Structures are given as C-alpha cells and as structure tokens.
Coordinates of C-alpha atoms in Angstrom, one line a residue:
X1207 CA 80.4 99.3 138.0
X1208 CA 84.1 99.9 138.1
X1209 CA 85.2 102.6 136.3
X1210 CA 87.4 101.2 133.6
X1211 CA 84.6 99.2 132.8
X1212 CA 82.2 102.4 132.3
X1213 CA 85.0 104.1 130.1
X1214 CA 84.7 100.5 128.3
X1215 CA 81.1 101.2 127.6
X1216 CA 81.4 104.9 126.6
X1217 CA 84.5 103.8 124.2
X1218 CA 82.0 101.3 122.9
X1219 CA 79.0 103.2 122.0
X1220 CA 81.6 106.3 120.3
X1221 CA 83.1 103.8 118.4
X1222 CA 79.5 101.8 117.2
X1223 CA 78.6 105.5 116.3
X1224 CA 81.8 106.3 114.4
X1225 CA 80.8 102.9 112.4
X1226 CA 77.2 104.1 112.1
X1227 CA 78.1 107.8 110.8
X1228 CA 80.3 105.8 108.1
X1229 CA 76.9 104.0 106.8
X1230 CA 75.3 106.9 107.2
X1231 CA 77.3 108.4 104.5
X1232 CA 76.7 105.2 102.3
X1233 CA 73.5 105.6 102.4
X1234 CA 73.0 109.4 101.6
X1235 CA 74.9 109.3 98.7
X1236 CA 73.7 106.1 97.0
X1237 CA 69.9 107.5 97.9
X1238 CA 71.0 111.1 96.3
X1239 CA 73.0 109.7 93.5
X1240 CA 70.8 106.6 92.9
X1241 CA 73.5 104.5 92.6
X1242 CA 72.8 101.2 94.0
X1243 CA 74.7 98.1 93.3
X1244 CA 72.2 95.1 94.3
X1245 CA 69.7 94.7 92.0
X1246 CA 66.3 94.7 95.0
X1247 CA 67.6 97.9 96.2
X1248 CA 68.2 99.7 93.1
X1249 CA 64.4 98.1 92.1
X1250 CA 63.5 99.3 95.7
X1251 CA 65.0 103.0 96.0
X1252 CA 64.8 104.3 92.5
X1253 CA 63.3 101.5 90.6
X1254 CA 66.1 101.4 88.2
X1255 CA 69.3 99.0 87.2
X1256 CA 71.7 98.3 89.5
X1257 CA 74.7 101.1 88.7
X1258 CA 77.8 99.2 87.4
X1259 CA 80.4 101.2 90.2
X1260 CA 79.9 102.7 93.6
X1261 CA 79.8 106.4 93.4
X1262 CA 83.3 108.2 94.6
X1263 CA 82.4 108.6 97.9
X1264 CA 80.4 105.3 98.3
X1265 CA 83.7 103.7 97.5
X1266 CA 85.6 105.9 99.5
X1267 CA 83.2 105.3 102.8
X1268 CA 83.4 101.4 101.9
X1269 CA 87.4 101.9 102.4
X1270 CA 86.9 103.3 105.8
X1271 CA 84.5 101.1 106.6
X1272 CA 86.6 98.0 106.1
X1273 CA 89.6 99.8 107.4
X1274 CA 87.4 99.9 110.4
X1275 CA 86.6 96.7 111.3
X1276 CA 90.2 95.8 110.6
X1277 CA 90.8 97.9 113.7
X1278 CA 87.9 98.9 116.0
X1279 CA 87.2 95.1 117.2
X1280 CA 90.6 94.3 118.1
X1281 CA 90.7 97.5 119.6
X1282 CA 88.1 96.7 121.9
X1283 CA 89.1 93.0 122.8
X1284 CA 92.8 94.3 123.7
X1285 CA 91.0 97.0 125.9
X1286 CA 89.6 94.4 127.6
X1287 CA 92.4 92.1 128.5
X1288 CA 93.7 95.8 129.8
X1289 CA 91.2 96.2 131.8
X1290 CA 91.1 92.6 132.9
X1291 CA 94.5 92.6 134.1
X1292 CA 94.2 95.3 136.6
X1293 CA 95.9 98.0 134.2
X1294 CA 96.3 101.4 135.2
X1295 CA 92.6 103.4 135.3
X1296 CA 94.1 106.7 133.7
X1297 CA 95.2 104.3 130.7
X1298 CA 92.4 103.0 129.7
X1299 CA 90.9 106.2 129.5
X1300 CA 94.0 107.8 127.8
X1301 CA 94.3 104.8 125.3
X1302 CA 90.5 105.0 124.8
X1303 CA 90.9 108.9 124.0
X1304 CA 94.1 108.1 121.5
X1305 CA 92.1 105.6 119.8
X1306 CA 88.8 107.4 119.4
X1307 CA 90.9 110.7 117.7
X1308 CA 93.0 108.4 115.6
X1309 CA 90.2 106.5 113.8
X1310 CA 88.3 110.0 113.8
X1311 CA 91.0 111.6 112.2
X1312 CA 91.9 108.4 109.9
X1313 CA 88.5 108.9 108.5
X1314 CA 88.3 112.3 108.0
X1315 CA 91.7 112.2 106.4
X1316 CA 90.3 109.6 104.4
X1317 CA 87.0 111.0 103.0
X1318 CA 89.6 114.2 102.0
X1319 CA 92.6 112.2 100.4
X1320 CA 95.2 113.6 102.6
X1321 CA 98.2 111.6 103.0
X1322 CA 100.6 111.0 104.8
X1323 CA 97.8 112.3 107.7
X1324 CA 96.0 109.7 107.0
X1325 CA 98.9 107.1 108.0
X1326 CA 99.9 109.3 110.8
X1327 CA 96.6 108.7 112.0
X1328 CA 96.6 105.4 111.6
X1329 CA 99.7 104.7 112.8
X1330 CA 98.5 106.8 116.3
X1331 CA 95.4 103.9 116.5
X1332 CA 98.1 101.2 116.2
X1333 CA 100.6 102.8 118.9
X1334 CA 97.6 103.0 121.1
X1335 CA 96.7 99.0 120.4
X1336 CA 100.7 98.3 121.0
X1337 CA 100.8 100.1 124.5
X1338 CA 97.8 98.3 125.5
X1339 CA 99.3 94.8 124.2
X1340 CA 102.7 95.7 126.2
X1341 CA 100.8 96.3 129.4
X1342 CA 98.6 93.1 129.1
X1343 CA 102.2 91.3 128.6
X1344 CA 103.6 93.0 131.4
X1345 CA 101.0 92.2 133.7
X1346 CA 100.7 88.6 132.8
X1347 CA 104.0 87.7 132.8
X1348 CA 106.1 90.2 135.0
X1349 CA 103.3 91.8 138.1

C-alpha cells in the first residue's frame, strides 16, 4: 500500500474515534443524568418520561457532533482527490496532522466555551481543507 494511502487510513480511523469519543460523552451523561429524550429509551434506561431538554452537556456534545460531520467527511473526500492527484506525500501527512489538532482542539474549546479558540480552531480545519482544494486545482489544471 502506498503511503499516502496508509496515512489515509490512520487519518480515518483518528477521526471515526474523535466522532465516537463525542457519543461517548452523549451517552454517559444522558445514562448519569437520566435524561433521555425518546420515549423507548427513557422507558429502556431508567424507565421514566422522556426529559423535555438535553442536559447541558448532551446539548453541547450534539453541537460538536453536528459541527463534525459538517467537516470531517469533506475533509476526507478532499484528502482523497489529494492523494489521487499525485500530491506531495509530506502534505498529506502534514494536512492530515493540521486537521486532526484542529477538530481536537475545536471540540475541546467547545465542551469549555472558549471563544474566539474555538473559531481559531476551526478556522485552522478549514485552512487545512483550502490548501488541499488549491493543490487538487493545481494539479488538475496546471501539472
């Protein structure tokens, strides 16, 4: 397997587990507060009502969450037209790396309410997805 292609897959799993951590969170908090919002779970977990509003952090996690998959997948898909168009190897790796810290960071500064962090963060992910897109161009239309 080329190279780029194993960073691809390494990116890929850190970034499923990112997602997965950010459940994770869901999940501990509506089992410890027993706040659950769909009836057969709150019937299921604490045999209860559903509660009327997500607890804090539930609705705080939900916000990363979505702010996640707003991101990660076109993340991915640009990091594959990089790699599909013969990119530079260090790149994908160094794009990967910005990436990974930005939406670590983003979440963190998230979860904690710190601003404007959490837009610098954010705005590191997208600078890292706008490098990739203007080497994809640049290989298609100019190498």
């Amino acid at each position: 397997m080329e190279s780029s292609w194993q960073v691809f897959a390494i990116v890929s799993v850190i970034l499923f587990l990112k997602l997965l951590s950010t459940s994770i969170v869901q999940g501990l908090v509506r089992i410890k507060t027993k706040t659950f919002r769909w009836k057969e779970d709150a019937e299921f977990f604490t045999n209860s009502f559903p509660a009327t509003d997500d607890h804090t952090i539930v609705a705080t996690a939900n916000g990363v969450f979505r702010n996640d998959l707003e991101n990660i997948p076109i993340f991915l898909f640009l990091l594959i037209g990089y790699i599909h168009t013969y990119n530079w190897h260090e790149g994908t790796i160094i794009y990967s790396g910005i990436f990974i810290i930005s939406r670590i960071l983003h979440a963190i500064f998230y979860f904690f309410h710190k601003q404007p962090w959490r837009n610098i963060a954010y705005d590191l992910g997208i600078l890292s997805m706008l490098a990739l897109s203007g080497h994809i161009v640049h290989s298609v239309f100019f190498a």
